Short mmCIF file of C-alpha atoms in Angstrom, two decimals:
data_model
loop_
_atom_site.label_atom_id
_atom_site.label_comp_id
_atom_site.label_asym_id
_atom_site.label_seq_id
_atom_site.Cartn_x
_atom_site.Cartn_y
_atom_site.Cartn_z
CA MET W 123 83.57 245.30 114.15
CA GLY W 124 85.84 243.41 116.57
CA PHE W 125 87.52 239.88 115.97
CA GLU W 126 85.34 238.00 118.34
CA GLU W 127 81.80 239.20 116.92
CA MET W 128 83.05 238.97 113.33
CA TRP W 129 83.53 235.28 114.78
CA SER W 130 80.12 235.47 116.56
CA LYS W 131 78.23 236.42 113.64
CA ILE W 132 80.09 233.77 111.16
CA GLY W 133 78.53 231.04 114.01
CA SER W 134 75.16 231.53 113.82
CA ILE W 135 74.82 232.47 109.76
CA MET W 136 76.49 228.30 110.08
CA ALA W 137 73.53 227.67 112.32
CA THR W 138 70.77 229.35 110.82
CA ILE W 139 72.63 227.08 107.22
CA MET W 140 72.48 224.15 109.08
CA PHE W 141 68.64 224.66 110.89
CA MET W 142 67.35 225.57 106.95
CA TYR W 143 69.24 222.75 105.06
CA ALA W 144 67.40 220.33 108.25
CA MET W 145 64.08 221.78 108.05
CA PHE W 146 64.64 221.37 104.30
CA GLU W 147 65.66 217.54 103.78
CA LYS W 148 62.61 216.61 106.78
CA PHE W 149 59.93 218.54 105.43
CA PHE W 150 60.26 219.01 101.89
CA PRO W 151 58.77 216.46 99.43
CA PRO W 152 61.00 213.74 97.82
CA HIS W 153 60.33 215.04 93.93
CA LEU W 154 60.92 218.57 95.29
CA ARG W 155 63.62 218.43 96.89
CA MET W 156 65.17 216.88 93.68
CA ASN W 157 64.02 219.80 91.64
CA VAL W 158 66.25 222.25 94.56
CA GLN W 159 69.29 219.85 93.69
CA LYS W 160 69.24 219.81 89.50
CA TYR W 161 69.11 223.50 89.61
CA THR W 162 71.10 223.67 92.37
CA HIS W 163 74.01 221.94 90.34
CA LYS W 164 73.29 223.70 87.63
CA LEU W 165 73.82 227.27 89.02
CA ALA W 166 77.47 225.25 90.36
CA SER W 167 78.37 223.91 87.30
CA PHE W 168 77.93 227.16 85.05
CA LEU W 169 79.99 229.22 87.49
CA SER W 170 82.05 226.73 88.34
CA PRO W 171 84.88 225.76 85.30
CA TYR W 172 85.42 222.56 86.72
CA ILE W 173 84.29 218.79 85.66
CA GLN W 174 83.69 216.39 87.19
CA ILE W 175 83.37 212.34 86.12
CA THR W 176 83.22 209.80 88.52
CA PHE W 177 83.65 205.45 88.86
CA PRO W 178 81.36 204.09 91.37
CA GLU W 179 83.15 200.55 92.30
CA PHE W 180 80.18 198.46 92.19
CA ALA W 181 78.48 198.11 88.21
CA GLY W 182 76.31 196.50 86.28
CA GLU W 183 73.05 194.73 86.78
CA ARG W 184 74.97 192.15 88.92
CA LEU W 185 76.73 194.30 90.86
CA LYS W 186 79.85 193.39 89.85
CA ARG W 187 82.78 194.91 91.30
CA SER W 188 84.59 197.73 88.27
CA GLU W 189 87.63 197.15 86.72
CA ALA W 190 87.95 200.55 86.25
CA PHE W 191 87.50 201.28 89.87
CA THR W 192 90.17 198.80 90.74
CA ALA W 193 92.41 200.11 88.24
CA ILE W 194 92.42 203.43 89.63
CA GLN W 195 92.54 202.50 92.66
CA THR W 196 95.63 200.65 92.21
CA TYR W 197 96.89 203.53 90.66
CA LEU W 198 96.49 205.88 93.49
CA SER W 199 97.74 203.25 95.90
CA ALA W 200 101.52 203.56 94.07
CA THR W 201 101.51 206.93 92.76
CA SER W 202 99.06 210.13 94.22
CA SER W 203 97.91 208.06 97.85
CA LEU W 204 101.23 208.38 99.57
CA SER W 205 100.80 211.99 99.21
CA ALA W 206 97.31 211.94 101.75
CA LYS W 207 97.33 212.52 105.56
CA ARG W 208 94.53 209.42 106.23
CA LEU W 209 95.01 206.27 104.50
CA LYS W 210 93.75 202.04 104.72
CA ALA W 211 95.42 199.46 104.35
CA GLU W 212 93.63 196.43 102.90
CA VAL W 213 94.49 193.07 103.12
CA VAL W 214 95.42 192.07 99.35
CA LYS W 215 94.74 187.98 98.38
CA ASP W 216 97.61 186.92 95.44
CA SER W 217 99.81 189.22 95.74
CA GLN W 218 103.57 190.17 96.73
CA THR W 219 102.67 192.66 99.07
CA PRO W 220 99.76 191.25 100.85
CA VAL W 221 98.84 193.95 103.07
CA VAL W 222 98.24 197.60 100.79
CA LEU W 223 97.68 201.48 102.00
CA SER W 224 95.36 203.62 99.99
CA MET W 225 93.36 206.71 100.72
CA ASP W 226 90.76 206.33 102.57
CA ASP W 227 86.96 207.64 102.62
CA SER W 228 86.69 211.46 102.11
CA GLU W 229 90.10 211.61 101.11
CA GLU W 230 91.39 213.95 98.28
CA VAL W 231 95.14 213.73 96.20
CA SER W 232 96.30 215.71 93.49
CA ASP W 233 97.42 213.22 90.16
CA GLU W 234 99.52 216.27 87.39
CA PHE W 235 99.65 215.16 83.67
CA LYS W 236 101.20 216.16 81.34
CA GLY W 237 101.28 219.58 83.57
CA VAL W 238 97.88 219.15 84.08
CA LYS W 239 96.76 218.96 87.74
CA VAL W 240 93.51 217.13 88.79
CA TRP W 241 92.04 215.83 91.95
CA TRP W 242 90.81 212.47 92.84
CA LEU W 243 88.74 212.03 95.83
CA LEU W 244 87.28 208.73 97.36
CA ASN W 245 83.68 209.66 98.08
CA LYS W 246 81.04 207.17 100.35
CA THR W 247 76.96 206.96 99.88
CA THR W 248 74.46 204.95 102.43
CA LEU W 249 71.76 203.46 101.13
CA LYS W 250 68.84 204.39 103.87
CA THR W 251 65.79 202.28 101.87
CA GLN W 252 66.21 198.88 102.37
CA SER W 253 65.18 196.99 99.13
CA PHE W 254 64.31 192.95 97.99
CA SER W 255 66.62 191.28 95.12
CA PHE W 256 68.12 188.55 93.99
CA TYR W 257 71.15 190.39 94.06
CA PRO W 258 71.22 192.37 97.34
CA ALA W 259 73.06 195.74 97.01
CA SER W 260 75.44 196.82 99.53
CA ASP W 261 74.88 199.29 102.13
CA GLU W 262 77.96 201.94 101.47
CA LYS W 263 78.66 203.28 97.70
CA ARG W 264 81.53 203.97 96.85
CA TYR W 265 83.30 205.72 94.11
CA TYR W 266 86.12 207.90 92.97
CA THR W 267 85.04 211.76 91.23
CA LEU W 268 88.02 212.96 88.36
CA SER W 269 87.87 216.99 88.52
CA PHE W 270 89.60 219.10 86.26
CA HIS W 271 89.43 222.36 84.07
CA ASN W 272 86.65 222.63 81.30
CA ARG W 273 89.15 223.07 79.02
CA TYR W 274 91.56 219.49 79.66
CA ARG W 275 88.45 217.12 78.58
CA ASP W 276 89.39 215.68 75.75
CA LEU W 277 93.24 215.32 77.11
CA ILE W 278 91.76 213.81 80.13
CA ALA W 279 89.60 211.82 78.45
CA HIS W 280 91.30 210.80 75.60
CA SER W 281 94.92 209.93 77.56
CA TYR W 282 95.08 210.73 80.80
CA ILE W 283 92.17 208.53 81.79
CA PRO W 284 93.25 205.30 79.69
CA HIS W 285 96.57 206.33 80.89
CA VAL W 286 94.97 205.41 84.76
CA LEU W 287 93.43 202.35 84.09
CA GLU W 288 97.05 201.33 82.08
CA GLU W 289 99.40 201.36 84.50
CA GLY W 290 96.88 200.26 87.24
CA LYS W 291 96.38 196.48 85.64
CA ALA W 292 99.68 197.16 85.01
CA ILE W 293 100.52 197.37 88.94
CA LYS W 294 98.96 194.78 89.71
CA ILE W 295 100.05 192.35 87.22
CA LYS W 296 103.24 193.37 88.69
CA ASN W 297 102.36 193.02 92.30
CA ARG W 298 100.39 189.50 92.18
CA GLN W 299 101.73 186.48 92.97
CA LEU W 300 102.79 183.94 89.76
CA LYS W 301 101.67 180.84 89.89
CA LEU W 302 102.29 177.56 88.10
CA TYR W 303 99.77 175.63 86.76
CA THR W 304 99.58 171.66 85.96
CA ASN W 305 97.09 169.71 83.94
CA ASN W 306 94.56 167.77 86.45
CA CYS W 307 93.93 164.46 84.53
CA SER W 308 90.84 164.14 82.77
CA THR W 309 88.75 161.80 85.01
CA GLY W 310 88.62 164.64 87.74
CA TRP W 311 87.69 167.34 85.71
CA TYR W 312 83.94 167.08 86.35
CA GLY W 313 81.92 167.09 90.05
CA TRP W 314 81.97 169.65 92.43
CA ASN W 315 85.23 171.59 93.08
CA ARG W 316 86.95 170.52 90.49
CA ALA W 317 89.61 172.04 87.49
CA LYS W 318 91.54 171.65 84.61
CA TRP W 319 94.48 173.13 86.00
CA SER W 320 95.58 172.66 89.35
CA ASN W 321 98.24 175.48 90.88
CA VAL W 322 100.80 177.06 92.59
CA THR W 323 103.02 179.76 93.87
CA PHE W 324 105.81 179.92 91.57
CA GLU W 325 108.66 180.98 93.47
CA HIS W 326 111.46 180.33 90.93
CA PRO W 327 114.55 182.52 92.30
CA ALA W 328 115.95 182.65 88.35
CA ARG W 329 116.59 185.84 87.13
CA PHE W 330 118.02 186.70 83.39
CA ASP W 331 121.28 188.21 85.60
CA THR W 332 122.00 185.44 87.19
CA LEU W 333 121.57 182.82 83.88
CA ALA W 334 124.22 181.79 83.14
CA MET W 335 124.71 181.79 79.18
CA GLU W 336 126.87 183.92 76.67
CA PRO W 337 125.99 187.75 77.38
CA ASN W 338 124.87 189.02 73.33
CA LYS W 339 122.73 185.88 73.39
CA LYS W 340 121.30 186.57 76.92
CA GLU W 341 120.18 190.66 75.28
CA GLU W 342 118.99 189.05 72.21
CA ILE W 343 116.79 186.84 74.24
CA ILE W 344 115.38 190.00 77.23
CA ASN W 345 115.32 191.58 73.45
CA ASP W 346 113.19 190.10 71.93
CA LEU W 347 111.12 189.51 74.84
CA ILE W 348 110.27 193.50 75.35
CA LYS W 349 109.24 193.92 71.44
CA PHE W 350 106.61 191.00 72.45
CA LYS W 351 105.43 192.52 75.64
CA LYS W 352 105.56 195.81 74.00
CA GLY W 353 103.74 194.66 70.72
CA LYS W 354 100.14 194.83 71.46
CA GLU W 355 98.98 197.12 68.62
CA TYR W 356 102.17 195.90 65.96
CA TYR W 357 100.53 192.09 66.11
CA ALA W 358 96.54 193.89 65.63
CA LYS W 359 97.99 195.94 62.74
CA ILE W 360 99.26 192.64 60.60
CA GLY W 361 96.76 190.87 61.59
CA LYS W 362 98.54 187.69 63.73
CA ALA W 363 97.48 186.71 67.22
CA TRP W 364 99.50 188.11 69.67
CA LYS W 365 101.36 185.05 70.55
CA ARG W 366 105.32 183.87 70.14
CA GLY W 367 107.13 180.11 70.14
CA TYR W 368 110.49 178.95 71.97
CA LEU W 369 111.88 175.92 71.33
CA LEU W 370 114.95 175.59 73.61
CA TYR W 371 116.71 172.09 72.54
CA GLY W 372 120.42 171.56 74.21
CA PRO W 373 122.13 168.86 76.07
CA PRO W 374 120.38 167.81 79.52
CA GLY W 375 121.76 170.36 82.51
CA THR W 376 122.44 173.27 79.90
CA GLY W 377 118.84 175.71 82.29
CA LYS W 378 116.07 174.85 79.50
CA SER W 379 114.10 174.89 82.69
CA THR W 380 115.92 177.82 84.39
CA MET W 381 115.75 180.00 81.15
CA ILE W 382 111.87 179.20 81.31
CA ALA W 383 111.87 180.67 84.84
CA ALA W 384 114.10 183.06 84.08
CA MET W 385 111.48 184.16 80.69
CA ALA W 386 108.11 184.06 83.36
CA ASN W 387 109.78 186.36 86.28
CA PHE W 388 111.07 188.81 83.78
CA LEU W 389 107.26 189.04 82.20
CA TYR W 390 105.44 188.85 85.35
CA TYR W 391 103.42 185.46 84.03
CA ASP W 392 102.13 182.70 84.62
CA VAL W 393 103.51 179.04 84.14
CA TYR W 394 101.17 176.44 82.32
CA ASP W 395 103.83 173.39 82.25
CA LEU W 396 101.22 171.08 79.85
CA GLU W 397 101.49 167.33 80.07
CA LEU W 398 100.40 166.27 76.60
CA THR W 399 100.38 162.26 78.04
CA SER W 400 97.51 162.99 80.39
CA VAL W 401 95.66 165.34 77.62
CA LYS W 402 93.33 162.17 76.43
CA ASP W 403 92.24 164.07 72.62
CA ASN W 404 92.23 166.73 71.07
CA THR W 405 89.43 168.14 71.68
CA GLN W 406 90.13 167.72 75.45
CA LEU W 407 93.80 169.74 74.47
CA ARG W 408 91.52 172.49 72.81
CA THR W 409 89.93 172.54 76.03
CA LEU W 410 93.62 173.36 78.28
CA LEU W 411 94.50 176.06 76.34
CA ILE W 412 90.46 177.70 76.21
CA GLU W 413 91.66 177.65 80.19
CA THR W 414 94.56 179.32 79.95
CA SER W 415 94.63 183.28 81.40
CA SER W 416 95.98 185.58 79.30
CA LYS W 417 99.73 187.08 80.12
CA SER W 418 101.23 183.19 80.53
CA ILE W 419 103.93 181.18 78.94
CA LEU W 420 102.18 177.79 78.04
CA VAL W 421 105.05 174.71 77.96
CA ILE W 422 105.97 171.53 76.98
CA GLU W 423 108.99 170.26 78.18
CA ASP W 424 110.41 167.80 76.17
CA ILE W 425 108.51 167.56 73.03
CA ASP W 426 109.87 164.76 72.13
CA CYS W 427 108.93 162.53 74.42
CA SER W 428 105.82 163.58 75.06
CA LEU W 429 104.30 162.00 72.78
CA ASP W 430 105.45 159.72 69.38
CA LEU W 431 104.07 162.82 67.12
CA THR W 432 107.19 162.38 64.58
CA GLY W 433 106.13 158.95 64.10
CA LYS W 434 102.65 158.98 63.73
CA ARG W 435 102.87 161.30 61.10
CA ARG W 436 105.21 159.84 59.44
CA ASN W 437 103.34 156.50 59.24
CA LYS W 438 100.45 157.98 58.07
CA ARG W 439 102.47 158.82 55.07
CA ASN W 440 104.28 155.95 54.14
CA GLY W 441 101.19 154.41 54.32
CA LYS W 442 100.56 150.15 55.96
CA GLY W 443 103.57 149.18 52.77
CA ASN W 444 106.18 150.71 54.43
CA GLN W 445 104.46 150.41 58.28
CA ASP W 446 106.69 147.53 59.26
CA ASN W 447 110.18 148.94 57.86
CA ASP W 448 109.17 152.21 60.36
CA GLU W 449 108.08 149.77 63.70
CA SER W 450 110.92 148.42 62.87
CA ASN W 451 113.56 151.03 63.06
CA LYS W 452 111.96 151.92 66.42
CA ASP W 453 112.97 150.56 70.15
CA PRO W 454 110.72 147.61 71.22
CA VAL W 455 110.92 149.59 74.72
CA LYS W 456 109.21 152.46 73.33
CA ASN W 457 107.00 150.87 71.53
CA ALA W 458 105.35 148.86 74.03
CA GLU W 459 105.76 152.07 76.22
CA GLU W 460 103.38 153.50 73.05
CA GLU W 461 100.96 150.62 73.26
CA ASN W 462 99.72 151.11 76.68
CA LYS W 463 99.65 154.93 76.47
CA ASP W 464 95.14 155.76 76.46
CA SER W 465 96.63 159.70 74.35
CA LYS W 466 95.08 160.23 71.30
CA VAL W 467 96.32 163.30 70.27
CA THR W 468 97.92 164.29 67.26
CA LEU W 469 100.42 166.39 65.42
CA SER W 470 97.37 167.89 63.80
CA GLY W 471 95.58 168.66 67.06
CA LEU W 472 98.84 169.69 68.65
CA LEU W 473 99.58 172.74 65.80
CA ASN W 474 96.09 173.72 65.38
CA CYS W 475 95.89 174.47 68.82
CA ILE W 476 99.35 176.70 68.85
CA ASP W 477 99.02 178.02 65.26
CA GLY W 478 95.31 177.55 63.86
CA ILE W 479 92.11 179.14 65.00
CA TRP W 480 93.32 178.85 68.68
CA SER W 481 95.78 179.87 69.20
CA ALA W 482 94.17 183.03 69.68
CA CYS W 483 92.14 182.06 72.13
CA ALA W 484 94.21 183.07 75.27
CA GLY W 485 95.05 186.82 73.87
CA GLU W 486 99.08 187.80 75.26
CA ARG W 487 101.13 184.05 75.58
CA ILE W 488 104.30 182.68 74.86
CA ILE W 489 104.34 179.37 73.75
CA VAL W 490 107.45 176.82 74.85
CA PHE W 491 108.89 173.28 73.76
CA THR W 492 112.13 172.11 75.14
CA THR W 493 113.84 168.97 74.08
CA ASN W 494 117.40 167.75 73.93
CA PHE W 495 117.16 165.84 70.33
CA VAL W 496 116.08 168.53 67.67
CA ASP W 497 116.35 166.35 64.93
CA LYS W 498 113.97 164.23 66.24
CA LEU W 499 111.56 166.54 65.81
CA ASP W 500 109.02 167.25 63.10
CA PRO W 501 109.26 169.51 60.67
CA ALA W 502 106.19 171.19 61.08
CA LEU W 503 106.22 171.29 64.35
CA ILE W 504 108.86 174.05 64.16
CA ARG W 505 109.10 175.32 61.73
CA SER W 506 108.96 180.02 62.00
CA GLY W 507 104.78 181.08 62.82
CA ARG W 508 104.91 178.09 65.21
CA MET W 509 108.38 178.54 67.36
CA ASP W 510 108.93 181.66 65.80
CA LYS W 511 113.02 181.60 67.88
CA HIS W 512 115.45 178.96 68.57
CA ILE W 513 117.59 178.97 71.18
CA GLU W 514 120.47 176.65 71.64
CA LEU W 515 121.47 175.87 75.07
CA SER W 516 124.68 174.55 75.24
CA TYR W 517 127.18 173.39 76.63
CA CYS W 518 129.10 175.57 79.76
CA CYS W 519 131.28 177.93 78.17
CA PHE W 520 134.16 180.47 79.49
CA GLU W 521 131.61 183.83 79.73
CA ALA W 522 128.57 181.40 81.32
CA PHE W 523 131.60 180.08 83.88
CA LYS W 524 132.17 183.76 85.09
CA VAL W 525 128.16 183.90 85.41
CA LEU W 526 127.85 180.75 87.78
CA ALA W 527 131.10 182.50 89.50
CA THR W 528 129.91 185.75 90.28
CA ASN W 529 126.25 184.15 91.64
CA TYR W 530 128.25 180.90 93.86
CA LEU W 531 131.19 182.35 95.18
CA ASP W 532 130.97 186.18 94.66
CA ILE W 533 134.92 186.36 92.88
CA ASP W 534 135.73 187.70 89.48
CA ASP W 535 138.19 187.42 87.32
CA HIS W 536 140.76 189.36 88.90
CA HIS W 537 140.28 187.78 92.28
CA HIS W 538 141.86 184.32 91.26
CA HIS W 539 143.30 185.62 86.90
CA HIS W 540 145.01 182.29 87.04
CA LEU W 541 142.82 179.98 88.32
CA PHE W 542 140.26 181.17 85.68
CA SER W 543 142.94 180.95 83.14
CA ILE W 544 142.78 177.27 83.46
CA VAL W 545 139.35 177.34 83.28
CA GLU W 546 139.09 178.99 80.63
CA ARG W 547 141.67 176.83 78.80
CA LEU W 548 139.53 172.99 80.15
CA LEU W 549 136.36 174.10 78.96
CA GLY W 550 137.41 174.73 75.42
CA GLU W 551 138.59 171.21 75.79
CA VAL W 552 136.02 169.39 76.99
CA ASN W 553 132.44 169.60 77.03
CA VAL W 554 130.28 170.31 80.36
CA THR W 555 126.84 171.73 81.25
CA PRO W 556 126.58 174.83 83.14
CA ALA W 557 125.02 172.45 86.09
CA ASP W 558 127.89 170.07 87.04
CA VAL W 559 129.88 173.03 86.95
CA ALA W 560 127.50 174.94 89.75
CA GLU W 561 127.85 171.47 91.28
CA LYS W 562 131.40 171.48 91.95
CA ILE W 563 132.13 175.22 92.36
CA MET W 564 129.41 175.65 94.74
CA PRO W 565 130.58 175.21 98.64
CA LYS W 566 130.20 172.13 101.05
CA SER W 567 130.80 173.79 103.98
CA ASN W 568 131.73 176.72 105.42
CA SER W 569 135.67 176.17 105.59
CA ASP W 570 135.09 176.34 101.53
CA ASP W 571 136.85 179.12 100.08
CA SER W 572 136.42 180.20 96.14
CA GLU W 573 140.03 179.40 96.06
CA ILE W 574 139.24 175.77 97.20
CA CYS W 575 136.09 175.59 94.88
CA LEU W 576 137.83 176.63 91.45
CA LYS W 577 140.31 173.94 91.86
CA ASN W 578 138.26 171.43 93.14
CA LEU W 579 136.34 172.80 89.43
CA ILE W 580 139.46 172.05 88.27
CA GLU W 581 139.77 169.03 89.36
CA PHE W 582 136.97 167.38 87.58
CA LEU W 583 137.63 169.03 84.39
CA GLU W 584 140.54 166.96 84.05
CA SER W 585 139.20 164.18 85.06
CA ALA W 586 136.93 164.84 82.36
CA LYS W 587 139.62 165.89 80.03
CA LYS W 588 141.48 162.55 80.31
CA LYS W 589 138.02 160.13 80.39
CA LYS W 590 137.70 161.59 76.60
CA GLU W 591 141.06 161.33 75.35
CA GLU W 592 140.42 157.56 77.22
CA GLU W 593 137.61 157.07 74.69
CA ASP W 594 139.14 158.60 71.60
CA GLU W 595 142.13 156.73 71.83
CA GLU W 596 139.26 153.54 72.15
CA GLU W 597 137.52 155.07 69.17
CA SER W 598 140.48 155.07 67.76
CA ARG W 599 141.47 152.03 67.57
CA LEU W 600 138.43 150.56 67.71
CA LYS W 601 137.88 152.37 63.82
CA GLU W 602 140.93 151.03 62.39
CA GLU W 603 141.30 147.63 64.09
CA LYS W 604 138.08 147.90 61.57
CA GLU W 605 139.53 149.16 58.67
CA ARG W 606 142.01 145.85 58.99
CA GLU W 607 139.80 143.78 59.07
CA ASN W 608 137.46 145.07 56.42
CA GLY W 609 141.18 145.60 54.26
CA GLU W 610 142.03 141.69 55.72
CA LEU W 611 138.69 140.72 53.97
CA LYS W 612 138.92 142.25 51.22
CA ASN W 613 142.33 141.39 50.38
CA ASN W 614 140.64 137.39 50.77
CA ASN W 615 137.84 138.41 48.38
CA GLY W 616 140.62 139.06 45.66
CA VAL W 617 142.25 136.46 46.04
CA LYS W 618 139.12 134.13 45.75
CA GLU W 619 138.76 135.86 42.72
CA ASN W 620 141.67 135.61 40.98
CA GLY W 621 141.08 131.09 41.74
CA PHE W 622 144.05 131.76 44.14
CA ILE W 623 143.34 129.69 47.88
CA HIS W 624 145.70 129.59 50.14
#
């Protein structure tokens, strides 16, 4: 048999099969076709050692988009779809990569897991029947088909599929665009298109590698965050809500807000900036927390200024008898501001939200308080279990300066060793914040090179040192005068007691 005769025979066989299939589809009744297809599938599954699992795009009564389908699509887009010949471009909202490439319909790709090879196929079927429903169905149905050998059934069902779903969700979180939320005033919560939180895109560029602080302390914080992020099973094991509290305290300008931004970028968490003074009462505070999402950082900045929680607790504890004494110790300006406040959020209400039964309502979450004066806070607010880790962000040290010099001037101590030595000595003698140091070494014009910027910083530090010495001298002088006056007064009193009058 020649080559041409063989191809002619194959062609005639294919034409016959297609003709018979067309006749089968057209003239056989639906119930008979279903039976034939059922037994055909049984025969094929009996002869084939491979198993298939389908994941439809829409599921449920209202045909919502399946989370499993989305996770699989994200996973394959980042891994196996790179080997696909036909790709489809989709625009994804709120993503760092607005255009995502994924495998096209009827395209098949392979994947490997623990030495086992599997195949993914994206299928599409078109509905020919018309139906009337309150929730109209789409004309096209897409679904992924996973094929694998029968001997790996347990591995695929219990390990591979959960791995794909978790990786897909993790990739989606990593690629999404972070959001910065702030709570709206409670008067605007109701009505059409109203929301309790407003948001903007979070674009703060802070990273831990650009954060000006001691390397050991930075590494400690990073390890703590990693441990928390991977601690879902551990927190469930010990019966504790998956949350962690951080108290950031230190003088103004030491990088508390920058630390929060670095934490958000490191964990890929949204940030909820809660303004307590615009919350009417404890009930509204709980409502706001319920509206927050998982994988987020809840921030209350300047907690000592947001509400006078410590004062309210002290008055209630001491009772009416000591209330006048407490009020007399307060600043009159602060008292006037408190009278104008409409917020009735109490310390007890805040504690219940961050550590009570409502604290687990949003799942994985970090709570951050910042303050310039940690001594003013009620001990109940910052104890372990509420604020688990206390981080002091103090004045600029030499290690922090070296990070700033690398960030702002792209230099290290090998370039200007002499100037670096002077800066190291001066930073040990005066207290300046990282914000002040950063401002002085930032080039102000194109002609400012690294040496000029370092000399500007040295001039600023020497001026600060001189000012500090003058203040110390003035303080010593006033102290000596006061001691002299107290000594003279004591001598005069002693003379009067002995009956001598000068």
